[in-house]
């Protein structure tokens, strides 16, 4: 049997045909164009899936179900998207709309949750009992796996690790609260730290790389310069990885999973990132002499969403509320 | 079948005979006198258990096992206490020592973990799939239950909720780190907040109640005066419950359990505490329109340790490392 995985993003719709092992057989993608009516987006999600199916040489009879990862929350009892902020979707009957094109079981879940599940089914945390996946991107997403299954909580609102409070009355967050973890550990946070350093050091190498304009700074620039040993970039990187180590300790002290998997843009820093985190972590651990979660890089990259969504369907898993 | 539960505290050893339902048949207690050799403490743990057994009219043949809750961590593979700071115990062969007196299976686990498990077996969270127990006492302890079983993590170091970071570089903690949650949410934290207010308001009602000496302030005094509507006590209480609401949101945003159970000294504030938390919580929740964990008071009081330790043995459960 094969499964369709759909990764619905704010800019791209990606669909893939996934086999029992979590390997991609074929893929297709198209633009989301999120300001269209949701019916049009849903139609393109179906078309994109059928396009991937055609590439694979399989037919709908070979497909066991459709899984969808969304940047939001869904209710799998009703098949409705509860909300999906960056598509402007609130209470959208996505399953019904898609079933107009594909008569298959459809499950919808949060994108970070399915990406974490993908790593646990076919990636770096494959086969482990418990893991926590962190996407370090524009924001910070979390995907918790317990007993090999995605954990989304009793009310479907778990694993919002980006919105744990790391600083009481700290930096205002886009969510309306203050001091949320993603204000310190996202790529956006790294860039803000870099802007601050560049404003105070307008002659620094990073400012030159950014063409003299802090608006051009990217996380990649900071990390590349830090790898080269640039003083200011290293200062930014060390501040960022201190916060990340504190966040990782929070995950360990709360849940102590077998593995913590780092994904998203910042994770492209690779071993350089893992080494920095492992160096700082002991200072923040509660039990400094006991073993703790392995920290690893995500291995499925941008395909994790597709794969995890499809695997969710294979496993017949759906959280109560997302 | 019946089970022996032992609650090993820094000052008291309590033992009880517990039935299949988690009800106490008989109890006994004795002083820990923690500065003695551990062999003497272990002997008194056994004697105290046998005393409870005698009171119950049962014999060792009726007992299925012994469970022990300790203020520390243990390894149930070796039966050794890894450490138990306020008894000054490091790497102590507690199971072997106790088995000199009682030839029964023995399991050892963290006190907050067993108390949380007790509530989930015989208390307020009975039968729920997931819950998080928080003891608000001298420190803040955590006990996580997932799928009706205690969750202590892949390496036995989970549920140290008192040592999640709530403030980067915040108040120094007794654990050596900074800004730990228990520095803001323990009874000790409430008392520190009260000392601060009293120092600035030496004529306040709380200072009078404390006989003019901030050293006499107790959590009870603050809560009693806050209930009476005293301005300064209410200010302290509102600051404390703000921090507690932030901590509770952290639990919800991470794990979203069915229920969060509040125990320990501060929980004696009862409905007054729950109402204050429920009033403040929406401000800190990520998803303000969705249902979330019920917040409830622990129902087993000081007996939770005994009951949970015994129930652990009944269930034959032991975490990997504690």
XYZ file of C-alpha atoms in Angstrom:
644
model
C 0.000 0.000 0.000
C 1.059 3.625 -0.610
C -0.021 6.866 1.001
C -0.397 10.450 -0.156
C 1.308 13.080 1.989
C 0.506 16.755 1.517
C 2.533 19.578 3.033
C 0.408 22.708 2.963
C 2.594 25.762 3.453
C 1.924 29.477 3.254
C 3.676 29.690 -0.138
C 3.889 26.111 -1.504
C 1.693 23.038 -1.646
C 3.795 19.878 -1.855
C 2.348 16.425 -2.397
C 4.087 13.071 -2.477
C 3.425 9.368 -2.864
C 5.027 7.590 0.088
C 5.611 3.870 0.510
C 5.209 1.726 3.648
C 8.787 2.477 4.708
C 8.392 6.231 4.525
C 10.312 6.593 1.255
C 9.150 9.046 -1.389
C 8.070 7.440 -4.677
C 7.182 10.686 -6.465
C 6.509 14.333 -5.702
C 4.773 17.375 -7.134
C 4.302 20.939 -6.014
C 2.403 24.098 -6.799
C 1.947 27.595 -5.382
C -0.490 27.993 -2.466
C -1.640 31.505 -3.418
C -3.139 31.748 0.018
C -5.398 34.717 -0.639
C -7.655 32.636 -2.892
C -10.870 31.061 -1.602
C -10.019 27.884 0.343
C -11.930 25.809 -2.232
C -9.344 26.749 -4.859
C -6.452 25.877 -2.552
C -8.086 22.526 -1.739
C -8.600 21.783 -5.425
C -4.925 22.467 -6.110
C -3.957 20.230 -3.171
C -5.931 17.432 -4.845
C -4.548 18.198 -8.323
C -1.010 18.260 -6.990
C -1.574 14.876 -5.301
C -2.987 13.360 -8.482
C -0.027 14.749 -10.420
C 2.379 13.015 -8.004
C 0.287 9.864 -8.333
C 0.539 9.965 -12.113
C 4.333 10.350 -11.902
C 4.482 7.286 -9.654
C 2.676 5.063 -12.144
C 0.257 4.006 -9.386
C -3.506 4.530 -9.233
C -5.877 5.663 -6.473
C -6.548 1.958 -5.807
C -2.984 1.649 -4.505
C -3.475 4.491 -2.023
C -4.494 3.804 1.605
C -5.147 7.367 2.629
C -4.160 11.012 2.554
C -2.310 12.835 5.325
C -1.983 16.600 5.441
C 0.418 18.705 7.476
C -0.785 22.267 8.043
C 0.766 25.259 9.800
C -2.122 25.295 12.269
C -4.565 23.064 14.108
C -7.294 20.766 12.827
C -10.084 18.644 14.259
C -9.997 15.132 12.834
C -13.464 14.302 14.118
C -15.020 16.922 11.872
C -12.158 17.101 9.347
C -12.109 20.873 9.708
C -9.099 23.143 10.030
C -9.619 25.034 13.322
C -7.208 27.707 12.241
C -4.241 28.199 10.038
C -3.162 31.748 10.670
C -0.833 32.418 7.744
C -3.441 31.173 5.274
C -6.123 33.212 6.985
C -8.158 30.025 7.510
C -10.584 29.687 10.394
C -12.969 26.734 10.673
C -12.463 25.425 7.134
C -14.024 22.048 6.066
C -10.808 20.899 4.387
C -11.514 17.152 4.492
C -14.946 17.477 2.877
C -13.543 19.784 0.231
C -10.687 17.394 -0.648
C -12.958 14.363 -0.666
C -14.760 15.916 -3.619
C -11.639 14.911 -5.582
C -10.291 11.889 -3.698
C -12.531 9.303 -2.010
C -9.953 8.357 0.603
C -9.563 8.606 4.376
C -7.967 11.967 5.183
C -6.125 12.989 8.348
C -4.898 16.505 9.066
C -2.297 17.456 11.673
C 0.127 20.188 12.608
C 3.193 20.501 10.353
C 5.801 20.302 13.132
C 3.980 17.321 14.634
C 4.023 15.402 11.344
C 7.648 16.377 10.643
C 8.663 15.026 14.070
C 6.680 11.873 13.413
C 8.413 11.488 10.024
C 11.837 11.576 11.695
C 10.623 8.965 14.159
C 9.257 6.704 11.402
C 11.885 7.135 8.702
C 14.543 9.575 9.894
C 17.150 10.155 12.574
C 14.928 9.175 15.510
C 13.588 6.098 13.691
C 12.275 3.463 16.083
C 12.943 5.417 19.260
C 10.307 5.307 21.983
C 10.287 9.061 22.572
C 11.599 12.147 20.822
C 11.016 15.870 20.544
C 11.461 17.600 17.200
C 12.228 21.314 17.162
C 12.043 23.383 13.966
C 14.302 26.387 14.264
C 12.902 28.598 11.520
C 10.885 31.800 11.306
C 9.286 30.556 14.492
C 9.959 27.492 16.647
C 7.669 24.495 16.123
C 7.579 21.346 18.204
C 6.669 17.743 17.470
C 6.502 15.265 20.326
C 6.614 11.501 19.821
C 5.775 9.218 22.744
C 5.681 5.456 22.423
C 6.403 5.887 18.713
C 3.220 7.934 18.167
C 2.693 11.681 17.791
C 1.638 13.257 21.084
C -0.661 16.208 20.594
C -2.223 16.268 24.022
C -5.626 15.785 25.561
C -7.066 18.778 23.699
C -4.782 18.846 20.654
C -2.827 21.897 21.833
C 0.396 20.209 23.001
C 3.923 20.588 21.607
C 3.691 24.355 21.147
C 7.235 24.485 22.436
C 7.891 27.812 20.716
C 5.422 29.377 23.118
C 6.744 28.167 26.462
C 7.722 31.187 28.542
C 11.507 31.553 28.702
C 11.504 35.061 30.145
C 8.732 36.448 32.350
C 7.530 39.703 30.742
C 10.239 39.215 28.094
C 10.313 40.093 24.382
C 6.768 40.514 22.962
C 5.804 37.580 20.730
C 3.740 37.563 17.542
C 1.255 35.368 19.462
C 0.391 38.265 21.767
C 2.259 36.918 24.804
C 5.661 37.905 26.134
C 8.977 36.096 26.502
C 8.022 33.050 24.385
C 10.825 30.594 23.627
C 10.692 31.319 19.881
C 11.633 34.934 20.544
C 15.030 33.581 21.700
C 15.546 30.392 19.661
C 14.117 30.997 16.168
C 16.075 32.084 13.087
C 14.218 35.368 13.483
C 15.674 35.728 16.981
C 19.194 35.033 15.696
C 18.734 37.741 13.053
C 17.489 40.233 15.661
C 20.556 39.518 17.805
C 22.708 40.076 14.714
C 20.993 43.368 13.890
C 21.730 44.566 17.401
C 25.415 43.678 17.166
C 25.700 45.229 13.684
C 24.068 48.468 14.795
C 26.695 48.748 17.530
C 29.522 47.591 15.241
C 28.807 49.068 11.817
C 32.303 48.088 10.591
C 31.920 44.386 11.395
C 32.269 41.656 8.762
C 28.591 40.732 9.028
C 27.520 44.284 8.230
C 29.792 44.215 5.174
C 28.336 40.886 4.079
C 24.867 42.424 4.430
C 25.870 45.288 2.132
C 25.779 47.797 4.976
C 22.074 47.219 5.628
C 20.945 45.225 8.677
C 17.731 44.380 6.780
C 19.760 42.059 4.530
C 21.136 39.940 7.380
C 20.259 36.238 7.187
C 20.814 33.423 9.662
C 23.047 31.791 7.067
C 25.350 34.843 6.984
C 25.768 34.780 10.762
C 26.489 31.059 10.829
C 28.909 31.150 7.880
C 30.908 33.962 9.483
C 30.831 32.264 12.884
C 32.222 29.106 11.274
C 35.042 31.240 9.845
C 35.773 32.442 13.393
C 34.583 36.035 12.993
C 34.459 37.636 16.450
C 31.103 39.401 16.171
C 29.351 36.517 14.431
C 30.664 34.141 17.103
C 29.341 36.422 19.825
C 25.870 36.327 18.236
C 26.055 32.568 17.693
C 27.126 31.929 21.297
C 24.276 34.047 22.630
C 21.832 32.168 20.407
C 23.153 28.715 21.327
C 23.048 29.589 25.042
C 19.323 30.236 24.676
C 18.925 27.066 22.633
C 20.747 25.054 25.312
C 18.392 26.480 27.963
C 15.414 25.517 25.777
C 16.791 22.020 25.290
C 17.277 21.646 29.018
C 13.631 22.621 29.459
C 12.687 19.729 27.166
C 14.978 17.343 29.045
C 13.834 18.450 32.508
C 10.199 18.144 31.483
C 10.093 15.040 29.351
C 13.573 13.520 29.020
C 13.017 11.981 25.568
C 15.429 9.514 23.967
C 16.356 12.155 21.408
C 15.876 15.825 20.630
C 15.907 16.442 16.874
C 16.783 19.870 15.491
C 15.290 20.861 12.135
C 14.449 24.073 10.276
C 16.758 26.655 8.719
C 19.156 27.013 11.653
C 19.770 23.253 11.702
C 21.659 23.639 8.401
C 24.527 24.863 10.576
C 24.999 21.118 11.123
C 27.655 19.746 13.441
C 28.756 23.301 14.259
C 25.356 23.835 15.923
C 25.222 20.454 17.652
C 28.750 20.908 19.040
C 27.924 24.361 20.399
C 24.741 23.079 22.061
C 26.467 20.032 23.542
C 29.217 22.256 24.912
C 26.772 24.607 26.647
C 24.139 22.105 27.752
C 25.859 20.657 30.865
C 25.737 24.082 32.530
C 21.935 23.996 32.344
C 21.243 20.340 33.102
C 19.726 19.436 36.441
C 21.598 16.119 36.774
C 25.040 16.702 35.402
C 26.335 13.182 35.996
C 23.411 11.250 34.493
C 22.871 10.390 30.832
C 20.456 12.605 28.931
C 18.708 12.915 25.559
C 20.874 12.680 22.451
C 20.782 15.902 20.409
C 20.692 15.221 16.649
C 20.063 16.927 13.333
C 16.875 16.202 11.394
C 17.647 13.954 8.428
C 14.609 14.289 6.159
C 14.885 18.010 5.452
C 12.001 19.626 3.598
C 10.445 16.240 2.854
C 9.679 15.526 6.516
C 6.241 17.152 6.233
C 5.167 14.986 3.296
C 6.485 11.809 4.779
C 5.093 12.397 8.271
C 1.640 13.288 6.966
C 1.547 10.102 4.883
C 2.864 7.973 7.768
C 0.173 9.379 10.053
C -2.402 7.964 7.663
C -0.571 4.664 7.417
C -0.604 4.405 11.206
C -4.258 5.486 11.272
C -3.308 8.012 13.884
C -5.048 11.220 14.587
C -4.848 13.393 17.628
C -8.067 14.289 19.398
C -8.040 17.792 18.074
C -5.368 18.363 15.462
C -3.421 -8.635 47.675
C -2.046 -5.654 49.640
C 1.039 -3.502 49.135
C 3.437 -1.665 51.413
C 4.046 1.976 50.576
C 6.904 3.880 52.193
C 7.312 7.633 52.039
C 10.907 8.463 52.918
C 11.198 12.137 53.817
C 14.026 14.213 55.224
C 12.378 14.275 58.666
C 9.786 11.445 58.718
C 9.524 7.881 57.482
C 5.900 6.933 56.833
C 4.771 3.432 55.943
C 1.321 2.165 55.067
C -0.537 -0.953 54.034
C -2.503 -0.161 50.885
C -5.228 -2.235 49.267
C -5.863 -2.878 45.563
C -8.013 0.260 45.298
C -5.359 2.557 46.744
C -7.039 2.878 50.145
C -4.952 2.929 53.313
C -5.550 -0.020 55.655
C -3.074 1.039 58.340
C -0.159 3.440 58.814
C 2.897 3.955 60.991
C 5.627 6.536 61.138
C 8.969 7.262 62.727
C 11.702 9.900 62.575
C 14.191 9.661 59.707
C 17.155 11.060 61.656
C 18.906 11.485 58.351
C 22.421 11.908 59.705
C 22.581 8.262 60.793
C 24.207 5.604 58.598
C 21.811 4.600 55.811
C 21.643 1.045 57.213
C 19.913 2.409 60.325
C 17.442 4.428 58.257
C 16.690 1.365 56.096
C 16.149 -0.788 59.206
C 13.674 1.760 60.569
C 11.905 1.851 57.184
C 11.439 -1.915 57.490
C 10.414 -1.752 61.163
C 7.916 0.990 60.412
C 6.438 -1.123 57.592
C 6.156 -4.175 59.825
C 4.497 -2.042 62.499
C 1.900 -0.887 59.967
C 1.466 -4.511 58.897
C 0.842 -5.608 62.472
C -1.802 -2.894 62.898
C -3.537 -4.131 59.751
C -3.886 -7.668 61.063
C -2.333 -8.960 57.816
C 0.911 -10.912 57.375
C 3.795 -10.664 54.905
C 2.057 -13.410 52.894
C -0.688 -10.917 52.050
C 1.801 -8.393 50.675
C 2.613 -8.250 46.962
C 5.492 -5.819 47.152
C 7.022 -2.692 48.610
C 7.097 0.709 46.922
C 9.231 3.572 48.169
C 8.981 7.255 47.331
C 12.207 9.178 47.897
C 13.127 12.844 47.516
C 15.693 11.932 44.860
C 16.403 9.495 42.049
C 16.879 5.731 42.080
C 17.870 3.009 39.640
C 15.407 0.131 39.748
C 17.707 -2.173 37.807
C 20.264 -2.125 40.617
C 17.861 -1.100 43.406
C 20.223 1.691 44.374
C 19.398 5.269 45.281
C 21.414 7.401 42.821
C 21.083 10.395 45.079
C 18.838 11.815 47.682
C 20.314 15.197 48.478
C 18.563 16.104 51.718
C 19.461 12.734 53.235
C 23.031 13.065 52.024
C 22.661 9.755 50.146
C 24.687 9.003 47.042
C 24.702 5.567 45.430
C 23.034 3.728 48.321
C 21.970 0.024 47.921
C 18.570 0.650 49.512
C 16.760 -2.339 48.000
C 19.384 -4.849 49.160
C 19.431 -3.304 52.611
C 15.625 -3.467 52.963
C 15.462 -7.004 51.614
C 17.433 -8.108 54.671
C 14.153 -7.532 56.556
C 11.477 -8.114 53.929
C 11.777 -10.724 51.165
C 9.553 -8.848 48.745
C 9.888 -7.112 45.377
C 10.897 -3.501 46.017
C 10.526 -0.526 43.668
C 11.892 2.945 44.386
C 10.830 6.146 42.654
C 10.804 9.903 43.052
C 8.355 11.261 45.658
C 6.598 13.720 43.344
C 6.318 11.033 40.663
C 4.649 8.576 43.044
C 2.388 11.281 44.501
C 1.219 12.176 40.991
C 0.670 8.509 40.233
C -1.347 8.148 43.458
C -3.697 10.940 42.391
C -4.082 9.227 39.037
C -4.817 5.826 40.617
C -6.919 6.833 43.623
C -7.271 10.615 43.719
C -8.554 13.597 41.777
C -7.074 12.548 38.420
C -8.219 8.933 38.813
C -8.554 7.135 35.530
C -7.424 10.018 33.350
C -5.109 9.240 30.445
C -2.660 12.043 31.226
C -1.960 14.396 34.105
C 0.785 16.520 35.591
C 1.086 16.816 39.363
C 2.829 19.871 40.812
C 3.844 20.057 44.476
C 4.032 23.659 45.552
C 6.139 23.370 48.697
C 9.669 24.256 49.751
C 10.527 23.506 46.139
C 8.368 22.554 43.164
C 8.181 18.867 42.299
C 6.542 17.353 39.254
C 4.898 14.023 38.545
C 3.843 13.191 35.001
C 1.332 10.462 34.153
C 0.922 9.385 30.530
C -1.415 6.599 29.485
C -2.176 6.059 33.178
C 1.475 5.293 33.999
C 4.202 7.418 35.592
C 6.428 9.009 32.956
C 9.974 9.458 34.155
C 11.660 9.712 30.788
C 14.169 7.801 28.752
C 16.909 8.332 31.346
C 14.801 8.729 34.494
C 15.374 12.485 34.728
C 11.989 13.740 33.469
C 9.322 15.723 35.352
C 11.810 18.047 37.072
C 9.340 20.804 36.382
C 10.702 22.927 39.241
C 13.884 23.318 37.233
C 12.547 24.478 33.891
C 13.946 27.928 33.152
C 11.289 30.605 33.630
C 13.672 33.554 33.528
C 16.971 33.573 31.606
C 19.716 34.502 34.093
C 16.980 34.916 36.732
C 16.985 34.268 40.497
C 19.804 31.854 41.507
C 18.412 28.410 42.401
C 19.572 25.972 45.094
C 20.355 23.581 42.197
C 23.122 25.872 40.990
C 21.243 27.163 37.942
C 19.418 30.464 37.493
C 15.793 31.401 36.946
C 14.346 27.943 37.704
C 10.552 27.714 37.906
C 10.621 26.814 41.609
C 12.249 30.153 42.400
C 8.937 31.748 41.290
C 6.285 29.149 42.131
C 7.305 27.432 45.402
C 6.079 28.328 48.887
C 9.614 29.596 49.443
C 9.180 31.989 46.512
C 5.865 33.244 47.915
C 7.566 33.912 51.251
C 10.424 35.786 49.556
C 7.896 37.962 47.712
C 6.188 38.611 51.062
C 9.472 39.543 52.763
C 10.104 42.086 50.026
C 6.679 43.677 50.413
C 6.979 43.693 54.227
C 10.402 45.339 54.108
C 8.917 48.140 52.029
C 5.718 48.292 54.099
C 6.749 47.655 57.715
C 3.293 48.739 58.948
C 1.372 46.199 56.867
C -0.952 43.589 58.372
C 1.322 40.741 57.321
C 4.279 42.253 59.178
C 2.068 42.542 62.290
C 0.973 38.926 61.930
C 4.648 37.941 61.685
C 5.387 39.751 64.958
C 7.400 42.441 63.204
C 9.967 39.957 61.905
C 9.977 38.930 58.240
C 11.677 35.677 59.276
C 8.364 34.531 60.784
C 6.349 34.916 57.591
C 4.687 31.734 56.353
C 2.813 30.995 53.138
C -0.271 30.359 55.259
C -0.126 33.889 56.716
C 0.007 35.445 53.243
C -2.866 33.338 51.968
C -5.063 33.875 55.049
C -4.627 37.648 54.825
C -5.167 37.606 51.045
C -8.437 35.732 51.610
C -9.454 38.470 54.047
C -8.813 41.004 51.294
C -5.693 42.618 52.785
C -4.152 44.883 50.136
C -0.498 43.908 50.572
C -1.180 40.203 50.938
C -3.326 40.297 47.797
C -0.523 42.030 45.907
C 1.877 39.231 46.889
C -0.689 36.545 46.095
C -1.442 38.036 42.660
C 2.249 38.197 41.801
C 2.663 34.577 42.876
C -0.391 33.317 40.982
C 0.725 35.190 37.856
C 3.936 33.164 37.918
C 1.991 29.985 38.644
C -0.320 30.677 35.684
C 2.735 31.131 33.427
C 4.135 27.827 34.728
C 0.816 26.083 34.127
C 0.699 27.449 30.593
C 4.167 25.995 30.051
C 2.785 22.585 31.038
C -0.222 23.024 28.759
C 1.806 24.298 25.789
C 4.263 21.440 26.159
C 2.125 18.469 27.025
C -1.534 19.478 27.244
C -2.542 16.843 29.828
C -6.148 16.075 30.751
C -5.540 17.588 34.173
C -2.956 19.565 36.136
C -3.098 18.686 39.839
C -1.806 21.132 42.448
C -0.473 19.703 45.706
C 1.945 20.740 48.447
C 1.594 23.443 51.110
C 0.356 26.228 48.833
C -2.464 24.021 47.536
C -4.112 24.289 50.976
C -5.255 27.709 49.759
C -7.905 25.605 47.986
C -10.494 27.130 45.705
C -9.010 30.580 46.349
C -5.846 29.410 44.557
C -7.641 27.583 41.733
C -9.893 30.596 41.079
C -6.903 32.960 40.932
C -5.052 30.660 38.518
C -8.093 30.149 36.291
C -8.630 33.898 36.187
C -5.062 34.619 35.080
C -4.456 31.616 32.832
C -6.287 32.791 29.659
C -3.830 35.673 29.319
C -0.978 33.171 28.958
C -2.642 30.472 26.870
C -1.616 30.073 23.260
C -5.085 29.051 22.026
C -7.545 31.135 23.954
C -10.670 29.712 22.337
C -9.843 25.999 22.662
C -10.429 23.770 25.679
C -7.422 23.130 27.912
C -6.332 21.055 30.906
C -8.539 21.158 33.975
C -6.718 22.616 37.008
C -7.565 20.757 40.235
C -6.453 20.383 43.845
C -4.710 17.198 44.957
C -7.089 15.083 47.011
C -4.855 12.611 48.842
C -2.830 15.123 50.855
C 0.155 13.788 52.759
C -0.863 10.201 52.055
C -0.241 10.510 48.310
C 3.380 9.377 48.698
C 2.462 6.172 50.534
C -0.360 5.326 48.203
C 1.537 6.072 44.998
C 4.579 4.075 46.076
C 2.384 1.085 46.874
C 0.407 1.435 43.622
C 3.663 1.516 41.650
C 4.426 -1.910 43.037
C 0.924 -3.132 42.343
C 1.252 -2.014 38.740
C 4.753 -3.518 38.576
C 5.948 -0.259 37.150
C 9.378 1.151 37.417
C 10.978 3.839 35.387
C 14.241 3.068 33.639
C 16.232 5.033 36.108
C 14.199 6.192 39.062
